[in-house]
Coordinates of C-alpha atoms in Angstrom, one line a residue:
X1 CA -9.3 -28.3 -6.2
X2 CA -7.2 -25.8 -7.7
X3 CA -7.0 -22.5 -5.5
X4 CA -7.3 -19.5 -7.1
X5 CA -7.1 -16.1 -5.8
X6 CA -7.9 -12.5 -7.0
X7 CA -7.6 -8.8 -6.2
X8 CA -9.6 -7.1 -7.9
X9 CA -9.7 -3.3 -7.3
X10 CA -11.3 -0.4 -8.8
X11 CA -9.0 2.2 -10.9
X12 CA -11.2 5.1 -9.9
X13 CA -8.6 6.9 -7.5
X14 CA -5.4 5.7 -5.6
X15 CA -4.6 2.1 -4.5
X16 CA -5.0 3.1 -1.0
X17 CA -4.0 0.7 2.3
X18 CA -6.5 -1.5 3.1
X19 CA -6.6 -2.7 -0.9
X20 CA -3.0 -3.8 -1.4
X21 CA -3.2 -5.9 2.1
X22 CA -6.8 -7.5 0.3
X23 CA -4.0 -8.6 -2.7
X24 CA -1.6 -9.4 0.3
X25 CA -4.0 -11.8 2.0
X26 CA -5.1 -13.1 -1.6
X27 CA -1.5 -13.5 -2.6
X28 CA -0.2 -14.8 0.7
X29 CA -3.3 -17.7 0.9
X30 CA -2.7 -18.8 -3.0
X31 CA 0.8 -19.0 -2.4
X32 CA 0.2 -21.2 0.9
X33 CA -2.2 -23.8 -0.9
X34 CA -0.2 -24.0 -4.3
X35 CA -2.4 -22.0 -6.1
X36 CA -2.8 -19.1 -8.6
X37 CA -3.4 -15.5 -7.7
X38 CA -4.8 -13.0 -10.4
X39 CA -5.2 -9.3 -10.5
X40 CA -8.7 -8.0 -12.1
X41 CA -8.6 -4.6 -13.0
X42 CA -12.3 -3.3 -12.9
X43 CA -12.1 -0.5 -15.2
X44 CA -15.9 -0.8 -15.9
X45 CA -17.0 2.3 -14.8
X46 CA -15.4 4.2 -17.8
X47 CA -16.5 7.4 -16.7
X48 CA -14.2 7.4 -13.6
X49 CA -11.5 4.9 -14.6
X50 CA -8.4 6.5 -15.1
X51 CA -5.5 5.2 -17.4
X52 CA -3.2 6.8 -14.8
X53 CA -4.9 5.0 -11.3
X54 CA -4.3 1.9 -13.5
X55 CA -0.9 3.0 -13.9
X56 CA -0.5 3.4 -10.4
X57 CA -2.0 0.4 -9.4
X58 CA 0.4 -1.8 -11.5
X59 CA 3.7 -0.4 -10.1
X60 CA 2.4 -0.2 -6.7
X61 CA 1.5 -4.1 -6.5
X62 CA 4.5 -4.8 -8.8
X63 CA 6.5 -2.6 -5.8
X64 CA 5.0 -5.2 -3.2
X65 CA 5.9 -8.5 -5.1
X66 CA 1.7 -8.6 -6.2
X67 CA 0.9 -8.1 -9.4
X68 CA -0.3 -11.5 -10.1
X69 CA 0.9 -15.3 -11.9
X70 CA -0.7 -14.2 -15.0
X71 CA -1.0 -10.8 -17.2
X72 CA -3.7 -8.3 -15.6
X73 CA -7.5 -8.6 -16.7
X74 CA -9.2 -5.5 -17.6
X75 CA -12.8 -6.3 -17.2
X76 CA -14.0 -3.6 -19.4
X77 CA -13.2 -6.0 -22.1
X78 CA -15.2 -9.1 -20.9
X79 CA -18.4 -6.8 -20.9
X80 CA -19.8 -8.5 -24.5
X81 CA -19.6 -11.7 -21.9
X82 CA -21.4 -10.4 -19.5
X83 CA -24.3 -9.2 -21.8
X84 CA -23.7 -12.6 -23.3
X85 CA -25.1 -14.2 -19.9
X86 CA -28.0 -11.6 -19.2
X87 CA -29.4 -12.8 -22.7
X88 CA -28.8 -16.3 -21.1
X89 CA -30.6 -15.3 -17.9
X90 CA -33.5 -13.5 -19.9
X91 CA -34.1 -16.7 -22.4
X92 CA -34.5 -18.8 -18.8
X93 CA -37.1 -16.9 -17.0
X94 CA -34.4 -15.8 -14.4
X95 CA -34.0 -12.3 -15.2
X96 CA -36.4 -9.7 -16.3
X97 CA -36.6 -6.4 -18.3
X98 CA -37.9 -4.1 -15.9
X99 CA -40.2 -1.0 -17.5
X100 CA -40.7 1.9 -16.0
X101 CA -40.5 6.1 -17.1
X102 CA -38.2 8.2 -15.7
X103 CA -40.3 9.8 -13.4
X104 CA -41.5 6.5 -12.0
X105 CA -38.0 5.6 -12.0
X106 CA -37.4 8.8 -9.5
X107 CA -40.5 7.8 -7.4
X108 CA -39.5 4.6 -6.6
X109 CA -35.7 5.2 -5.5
X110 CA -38.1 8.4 -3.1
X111 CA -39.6 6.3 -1.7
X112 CA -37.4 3.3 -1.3
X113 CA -34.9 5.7 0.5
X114 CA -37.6 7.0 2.2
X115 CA -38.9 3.4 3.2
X116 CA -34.7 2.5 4.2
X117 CA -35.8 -1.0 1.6
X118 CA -36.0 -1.4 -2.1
X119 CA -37.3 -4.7 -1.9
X120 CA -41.0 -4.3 -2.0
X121 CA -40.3 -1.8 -5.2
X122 CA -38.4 -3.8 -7.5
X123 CA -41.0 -6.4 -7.1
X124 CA -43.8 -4.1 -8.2
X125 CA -41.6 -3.9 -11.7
X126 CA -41.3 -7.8 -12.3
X127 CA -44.7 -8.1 -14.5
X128 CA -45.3 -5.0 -15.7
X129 CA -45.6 -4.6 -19.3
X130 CA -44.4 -0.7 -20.6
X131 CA -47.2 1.9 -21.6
X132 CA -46.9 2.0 -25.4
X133 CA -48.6 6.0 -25.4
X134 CA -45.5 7.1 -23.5
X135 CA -43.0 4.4 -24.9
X136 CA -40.6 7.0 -25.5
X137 CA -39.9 8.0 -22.4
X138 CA -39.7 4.5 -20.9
X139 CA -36.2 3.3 -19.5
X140 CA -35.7 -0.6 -19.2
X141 CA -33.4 -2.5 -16.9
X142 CA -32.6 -6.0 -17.1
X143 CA -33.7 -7.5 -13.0
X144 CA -32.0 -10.6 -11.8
X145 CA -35.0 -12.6 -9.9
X146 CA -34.1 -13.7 -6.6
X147 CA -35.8 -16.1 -3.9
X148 CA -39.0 -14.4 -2.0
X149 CA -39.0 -16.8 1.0
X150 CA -36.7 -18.6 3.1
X151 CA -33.2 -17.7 4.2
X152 CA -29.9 -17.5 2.6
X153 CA -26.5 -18.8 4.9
X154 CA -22.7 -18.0 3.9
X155 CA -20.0 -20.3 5.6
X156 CA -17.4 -17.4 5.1
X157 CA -14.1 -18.4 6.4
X158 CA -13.4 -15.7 8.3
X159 CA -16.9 -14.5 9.7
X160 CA -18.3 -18.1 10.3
X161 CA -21.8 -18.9 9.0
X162 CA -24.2 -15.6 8.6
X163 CA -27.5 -16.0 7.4
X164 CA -30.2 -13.5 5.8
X165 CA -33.8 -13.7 5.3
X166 CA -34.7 -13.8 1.7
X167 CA -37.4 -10.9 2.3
X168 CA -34.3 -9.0 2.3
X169 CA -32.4 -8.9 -1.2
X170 CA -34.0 -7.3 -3.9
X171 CA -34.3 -7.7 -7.3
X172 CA -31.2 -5.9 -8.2
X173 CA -30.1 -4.5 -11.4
X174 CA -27.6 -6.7 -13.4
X175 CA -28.0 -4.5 -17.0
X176 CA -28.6 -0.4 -17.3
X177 CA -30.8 0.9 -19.7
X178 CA -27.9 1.9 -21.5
X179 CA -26.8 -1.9 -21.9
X180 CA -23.7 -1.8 -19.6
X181 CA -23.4 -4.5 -17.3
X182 CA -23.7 -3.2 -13.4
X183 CA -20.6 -4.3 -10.8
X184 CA -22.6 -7.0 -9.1
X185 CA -23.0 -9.3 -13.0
X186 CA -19.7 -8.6 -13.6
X187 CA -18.0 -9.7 -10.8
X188 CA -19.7 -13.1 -10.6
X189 CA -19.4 -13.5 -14.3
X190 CA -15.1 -12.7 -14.2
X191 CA -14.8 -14.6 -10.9
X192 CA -16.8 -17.7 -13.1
X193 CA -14.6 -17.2 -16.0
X194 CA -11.3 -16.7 -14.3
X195 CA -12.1 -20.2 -12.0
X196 CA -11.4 -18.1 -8.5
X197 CA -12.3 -20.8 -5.9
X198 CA -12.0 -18.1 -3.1
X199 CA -13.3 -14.8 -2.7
X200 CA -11.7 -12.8 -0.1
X201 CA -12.0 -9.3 0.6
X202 CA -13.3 -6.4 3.1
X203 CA -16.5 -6.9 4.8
X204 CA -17.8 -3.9 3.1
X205 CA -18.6 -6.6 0.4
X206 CA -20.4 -9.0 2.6
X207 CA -23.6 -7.4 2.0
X208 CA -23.0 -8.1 -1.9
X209 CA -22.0 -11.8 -1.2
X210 CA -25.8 -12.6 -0.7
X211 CA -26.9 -11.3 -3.6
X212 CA -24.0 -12.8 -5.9
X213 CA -24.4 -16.3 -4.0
X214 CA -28.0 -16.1 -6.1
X215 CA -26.6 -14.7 -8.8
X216 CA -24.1 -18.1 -9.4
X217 CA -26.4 -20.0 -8.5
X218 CA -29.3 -18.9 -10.9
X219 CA -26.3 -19.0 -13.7
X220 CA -25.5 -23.3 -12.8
X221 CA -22.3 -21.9 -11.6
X222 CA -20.4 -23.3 -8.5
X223 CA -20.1 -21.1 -5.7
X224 CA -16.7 -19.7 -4.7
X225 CA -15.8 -19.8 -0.9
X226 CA -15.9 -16.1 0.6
X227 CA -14.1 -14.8 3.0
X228 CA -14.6 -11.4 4.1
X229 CA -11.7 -9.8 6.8
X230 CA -12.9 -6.7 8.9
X231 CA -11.4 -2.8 7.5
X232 CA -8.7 -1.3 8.7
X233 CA -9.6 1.6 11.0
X234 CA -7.6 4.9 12.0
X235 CA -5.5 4.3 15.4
X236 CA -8.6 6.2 17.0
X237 CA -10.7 3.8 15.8
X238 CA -12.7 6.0 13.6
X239 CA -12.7 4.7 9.7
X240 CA -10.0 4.9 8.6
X241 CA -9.3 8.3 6.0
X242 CA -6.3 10.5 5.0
X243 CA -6.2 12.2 8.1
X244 CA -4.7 8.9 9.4
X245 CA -2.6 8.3 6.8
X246 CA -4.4 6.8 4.7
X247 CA -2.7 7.6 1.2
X248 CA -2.0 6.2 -1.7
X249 CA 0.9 3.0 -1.7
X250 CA 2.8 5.3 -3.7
X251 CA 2.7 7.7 -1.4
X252 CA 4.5 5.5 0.9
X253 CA 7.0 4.3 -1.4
X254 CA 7.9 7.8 -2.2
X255 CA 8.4 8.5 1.0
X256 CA 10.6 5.9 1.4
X257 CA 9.2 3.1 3.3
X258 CA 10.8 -0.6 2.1
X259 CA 8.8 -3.4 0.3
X260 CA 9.6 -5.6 3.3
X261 CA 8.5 -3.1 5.7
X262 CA 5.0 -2.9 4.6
X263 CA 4.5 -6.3 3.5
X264 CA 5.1 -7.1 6.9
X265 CA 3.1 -4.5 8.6
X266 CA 0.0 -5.2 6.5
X267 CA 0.5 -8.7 7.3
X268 CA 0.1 -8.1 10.5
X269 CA -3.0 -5.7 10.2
X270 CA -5.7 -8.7 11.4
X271 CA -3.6 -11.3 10.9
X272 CA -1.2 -13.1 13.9
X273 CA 1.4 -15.8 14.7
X274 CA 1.6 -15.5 18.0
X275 CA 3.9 -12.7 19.2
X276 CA 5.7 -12.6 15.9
X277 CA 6.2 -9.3 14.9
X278 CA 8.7 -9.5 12.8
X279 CA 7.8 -11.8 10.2
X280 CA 9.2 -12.3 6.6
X281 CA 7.4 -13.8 3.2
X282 CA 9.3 -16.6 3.8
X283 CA 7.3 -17.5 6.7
X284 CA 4.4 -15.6 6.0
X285 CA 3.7 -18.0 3.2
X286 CA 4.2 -21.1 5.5
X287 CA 2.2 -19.6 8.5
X288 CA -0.5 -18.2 6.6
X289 CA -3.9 -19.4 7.1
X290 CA -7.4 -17.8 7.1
X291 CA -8.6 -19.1 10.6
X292 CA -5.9 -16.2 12.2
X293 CA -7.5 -13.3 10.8
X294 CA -9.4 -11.4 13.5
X295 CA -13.0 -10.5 13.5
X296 CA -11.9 -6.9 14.6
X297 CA -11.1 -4.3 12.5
X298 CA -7.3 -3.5 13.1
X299 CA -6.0 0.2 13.8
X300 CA -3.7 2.1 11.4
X301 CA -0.8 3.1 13.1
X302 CA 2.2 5.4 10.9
X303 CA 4.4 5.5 14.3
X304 CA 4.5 1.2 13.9
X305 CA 5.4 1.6 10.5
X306 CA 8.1 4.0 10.4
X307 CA 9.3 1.8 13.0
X308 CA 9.5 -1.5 11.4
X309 CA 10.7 0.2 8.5
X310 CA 13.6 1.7 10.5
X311 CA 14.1 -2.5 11.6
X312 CA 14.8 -3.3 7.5
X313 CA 16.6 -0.3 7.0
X314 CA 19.4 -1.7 9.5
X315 CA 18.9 -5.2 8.4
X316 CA 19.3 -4.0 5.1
X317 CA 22.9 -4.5 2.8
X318 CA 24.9 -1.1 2.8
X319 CA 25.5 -1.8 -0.6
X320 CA 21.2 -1.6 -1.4
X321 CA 20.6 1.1 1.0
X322 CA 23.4 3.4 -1.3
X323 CA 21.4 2.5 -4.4
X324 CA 18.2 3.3 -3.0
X325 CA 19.2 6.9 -2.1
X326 CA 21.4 7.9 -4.7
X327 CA 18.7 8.4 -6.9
X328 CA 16.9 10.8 -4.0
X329 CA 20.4 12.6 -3.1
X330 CA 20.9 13.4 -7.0
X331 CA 18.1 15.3 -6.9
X332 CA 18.4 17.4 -3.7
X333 CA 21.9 18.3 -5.2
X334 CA 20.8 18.9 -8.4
X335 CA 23.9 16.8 -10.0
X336 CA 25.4 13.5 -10.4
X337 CA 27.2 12.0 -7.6
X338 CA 31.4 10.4 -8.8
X339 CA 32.5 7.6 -7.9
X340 CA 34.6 9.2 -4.8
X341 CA 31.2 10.5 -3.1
X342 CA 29.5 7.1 -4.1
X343 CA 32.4 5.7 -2.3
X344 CA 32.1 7.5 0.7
X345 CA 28.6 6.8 0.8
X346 CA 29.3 3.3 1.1
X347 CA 31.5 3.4 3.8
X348 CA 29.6 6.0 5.9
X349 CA 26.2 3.8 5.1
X350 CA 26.9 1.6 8.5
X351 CA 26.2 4.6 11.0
X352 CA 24.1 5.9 8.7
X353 CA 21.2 3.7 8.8
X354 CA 21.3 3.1 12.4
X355 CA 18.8 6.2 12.8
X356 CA 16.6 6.6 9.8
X357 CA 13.1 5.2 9.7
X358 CA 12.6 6.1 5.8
X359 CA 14.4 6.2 2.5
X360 CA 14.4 9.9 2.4
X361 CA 15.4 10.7 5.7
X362 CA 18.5 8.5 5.3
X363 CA 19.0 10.2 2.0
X364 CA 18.7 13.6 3.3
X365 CA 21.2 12.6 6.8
X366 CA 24.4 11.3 4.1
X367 CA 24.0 14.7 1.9
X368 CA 27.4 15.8 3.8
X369 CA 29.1 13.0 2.0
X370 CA 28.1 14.6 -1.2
X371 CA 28.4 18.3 -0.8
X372 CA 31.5 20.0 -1.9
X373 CA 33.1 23.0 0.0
X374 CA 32.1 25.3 1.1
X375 CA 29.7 23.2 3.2
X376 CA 28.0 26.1 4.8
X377 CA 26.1 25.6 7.9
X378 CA 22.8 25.7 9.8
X379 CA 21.7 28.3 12.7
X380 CA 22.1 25.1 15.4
X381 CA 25.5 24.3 14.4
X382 CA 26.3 28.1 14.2
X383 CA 26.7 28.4 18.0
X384 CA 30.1 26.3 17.6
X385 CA 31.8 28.4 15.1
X386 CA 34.0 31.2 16.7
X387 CA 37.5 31.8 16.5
X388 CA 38.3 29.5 19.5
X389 CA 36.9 26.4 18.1
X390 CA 38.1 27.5 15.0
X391 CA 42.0 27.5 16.4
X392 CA 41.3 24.1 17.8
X393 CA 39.6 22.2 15.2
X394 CA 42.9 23.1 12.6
X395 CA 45.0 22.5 15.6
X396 CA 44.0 19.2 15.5
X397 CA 43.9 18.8 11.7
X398 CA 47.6 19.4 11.6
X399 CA 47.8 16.1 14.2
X400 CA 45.8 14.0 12.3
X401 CA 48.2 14.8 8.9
X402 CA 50.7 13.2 10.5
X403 CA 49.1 10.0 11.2
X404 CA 50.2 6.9 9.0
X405 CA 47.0 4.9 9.6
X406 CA 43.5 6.6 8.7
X407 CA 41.3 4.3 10.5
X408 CA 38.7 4.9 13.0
X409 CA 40.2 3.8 16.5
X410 CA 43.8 6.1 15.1
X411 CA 41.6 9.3 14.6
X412 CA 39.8 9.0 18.0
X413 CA 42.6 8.3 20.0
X414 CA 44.5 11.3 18.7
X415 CA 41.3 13.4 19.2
X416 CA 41.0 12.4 22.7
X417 CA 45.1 12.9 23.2
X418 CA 44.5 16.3 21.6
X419 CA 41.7 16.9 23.9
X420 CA 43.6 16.1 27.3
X421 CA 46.8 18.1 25.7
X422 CA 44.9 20.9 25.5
X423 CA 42.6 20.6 29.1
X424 CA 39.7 20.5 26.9
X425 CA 36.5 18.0 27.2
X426 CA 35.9 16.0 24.6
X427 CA 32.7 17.6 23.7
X428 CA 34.5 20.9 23.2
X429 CA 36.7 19.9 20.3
X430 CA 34.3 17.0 18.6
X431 CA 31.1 19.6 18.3
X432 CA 33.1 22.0 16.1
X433 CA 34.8 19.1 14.2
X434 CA 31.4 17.7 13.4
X435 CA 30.2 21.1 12.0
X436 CA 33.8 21.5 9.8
X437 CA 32.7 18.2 8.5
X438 CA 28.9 17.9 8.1
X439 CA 27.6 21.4 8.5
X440 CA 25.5 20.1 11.3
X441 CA 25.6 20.1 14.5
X442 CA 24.0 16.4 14.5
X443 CA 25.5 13.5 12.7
X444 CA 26.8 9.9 13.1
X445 CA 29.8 9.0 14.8
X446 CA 32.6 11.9 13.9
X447 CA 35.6 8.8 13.9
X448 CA 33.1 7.1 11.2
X449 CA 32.6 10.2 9.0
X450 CA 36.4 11.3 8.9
X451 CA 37.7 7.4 8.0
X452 CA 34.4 7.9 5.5
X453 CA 35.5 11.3 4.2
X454 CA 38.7 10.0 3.8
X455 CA 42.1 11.4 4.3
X456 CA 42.1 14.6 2.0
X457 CA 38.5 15.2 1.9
X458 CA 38.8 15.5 5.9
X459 CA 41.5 18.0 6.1
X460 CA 40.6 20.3 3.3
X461 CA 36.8 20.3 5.1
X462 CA 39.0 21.2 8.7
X463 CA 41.3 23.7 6.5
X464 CA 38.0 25.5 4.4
X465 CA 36.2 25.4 8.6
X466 CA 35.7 29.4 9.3
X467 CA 35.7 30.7 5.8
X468 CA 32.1 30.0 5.0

């Protein structure tokens, strides 16, 4: 058997967490077995579908590596198929137009609420013919038929076997009076259709498995396996909502968390090899099986992320890290960087990235590199500007002009010689220097920026200190 995989989510509003690590798991188990992973748009719904969530949800998987083997599926365009099968179902005595007015129609949902079961009323619409005096008013359905007795059991991968009683699943709707197809035909008819072996998704769906287990089978169709993984949760273990961050993927991208980063954190959201935390696709693909998922739902936690992220940041090539946030430090500056600050960048990028847990933050800590004079400074750096620290920090500018070598152990020996010359501490001299060269009063290393900086770009920022 050929595995095949899907993702199929909804482009009614953002593609939020717990969806892309549904495509992750799908991807990740296709991948394993040799298999084919799709992506299923389900843009039926055209009142809320949105060409911009579909948008969204394109670059966001494309983002993560998982868009899909094959060109998306809208399944808006498969509905002519779907109504194709009702007609099927109808001609076979499996399905059934179900006639009622609209004030019936309002009773019955009353009282089925009311009751907390709509079994009992869908049945009561399975032989009933419409009343021709009011035939105007009367709004049919198309009702699949399902089982009355017994009990229906899912082996689903993840949760083990589960069985409900047939007493239980109603006669749902699979066509609307207005002749669109409802979710539940049109997800067995594309899963059919696109030959998906495996169903896997949240257990908010394993209420619908029943019901499309019946639906398959009243179609002659094989069954798929299903395998529904437990939500994600907030790290308080409520549901999991915006308040815990849960946003949309390109929210997370923007700010600038790595590809790597989540891939790996959603892999490990329910999912374990061992103590493995850090864990790339590489291995992910080898390790991955379906029997490690937990029954549990797993906890969102933004703290873990940022911190893995920070992990790929520093495992990360200097050279990729200064493309990444060129683009972002363009745009803070409002101009295009040369090649001389590009440069710098690039050197600087090493003690750079050792303390950023995000794209942006990084960004936002090499703006000095960038800036051109005067740098200006902030209200905590201001505290080391006076004309003291002034005196010393040119003091020692006219020193370093004379060395021959600009590298990083040269410039902090002569600051420290300087330092002991002039019965200063360290602190006293490297403080101000850091503000004459950053405008901050927190930085990297000050021997990395000045051999970043570069010769003449470090003594005309020492030379311009005090005239801001």
């Amino acid at each position: 058997m050929k595995v095949v995989t899907r993702f199929a989510p909804s482009p009614t509003g953002f593609l939020h967490i717990g969806g892309v690590r549904t495509a992750l798991f799908n991807w990740l188990f296709a991948q394993k077995n040799g298999g084919i992973y799709k992506l299923r748009v389900e843009d039926t719904d055209l009142k809320r579908s949105t060409q911009e969530s579909i948008k969204k949800i394109y670059s966001g998987l494309e983002w993560l590596g998982l868009k899909g083997n094959d060109e998306p599926i809208l399944q808006s365009r498969n509905i002519p198929r779907h109504i194709e099968v009702v007609k099927k179902l109808l001609s076979e005595g499996k399905a059934y137009k179900c006639y009622c007015t609209q004030e019936e129609l309002v009773k019955m949902r009353s009282s089925s609420r009311a009751a907390g079961r709509t079994r009992l009323y869908d049945r009561r619409w399975r032989d009933k013919e419409p009343d021709t005096e009011i035939e105007e008013n009367i709004t049919p359905s198309i009702r699949i038929k399902m089982p009355i007795e017994g009990k229906t059991m899912i082996s689903d991968l993840i949760q083990g076997d589960v069985t409900v009683t047939n007493d239980n699943l109603d006669d749902f709707v699979i066509l609307r009076p207005d002749g669109t197809p409802t979710y539940m035909l049109a997800v067995v008819v594309d899963d059919h259709d696109m030959d998906i072996t495996h169903v896997i998704r949240g257990d908010d769906h394993l209420n619908n498995a029943f019901r499309q287990y019946h639906l398959f089978d009243a179609c002659g169709w094989d069954i798929p396996y299903f395998a529904h993984m437990p939500l994600i949760h907030g790290n308080d273990g409520a549901k999991l909502s915006k308040r815990h961050g849960a946003l949309g993927i390109d929210f997370y991208q923007d700010l600038g968390i790595l590809p790597q980063a989540m891939q790996n954190y959603l892999l490990r959201l329910g999912w374990s090899h061992g103590d493995d935390e850090i864990i790339s696709m590489e291995q992910a693909v080898s390790w991955f099986d379906l029997e490690s998922v937990g029954r549990a739902p797993s906890r969102f936690d933004m703290e873990k992320l940022n911190n893995l992220n920070a992990y790929y940041i520093k495992e990360n090539t200097d050279e990729f890290l200064v493309d990444l946030i060129i683009p972002r430090i363009e745009c803070l500056l409002s101009k295009t960087l040369n090649n001389c600050m590009k440069k710098r960048l690039l050197l600087g990028m090493p003690s750079l990235k050792q303390r950023a847990k995000n794209i942006n933050i990084l960004a936002e800590s090499a703006l000095f590199y960038c800036q051109e004079l005067p740098l200006g400074f902030n209200d905590k750096a201001a505290k080391f500007v006076n004309k003291g620290t002034i005196k010393n920090v040119k003091s020692l500018g006219k020193l370093l002009k004379k060395l021959d070598i600009w590298e990083v152990s040269e410039l902090e020996t002569s600051t420290k010689e300087f330092a002991i010359s002039n019965e200063i501490k360290l602190g006293e001299i490297a403080q101000p220097l850091r503000v004459a060269l950053t405008g901050s009063s927190v930085s990297p290393g000050i021997f990395d920026i000045m051999h970043a900086l570069g010769r003449d770009e470090t003594l005309s920022r020492i030379n311009d200190f005090g005239n801001q």
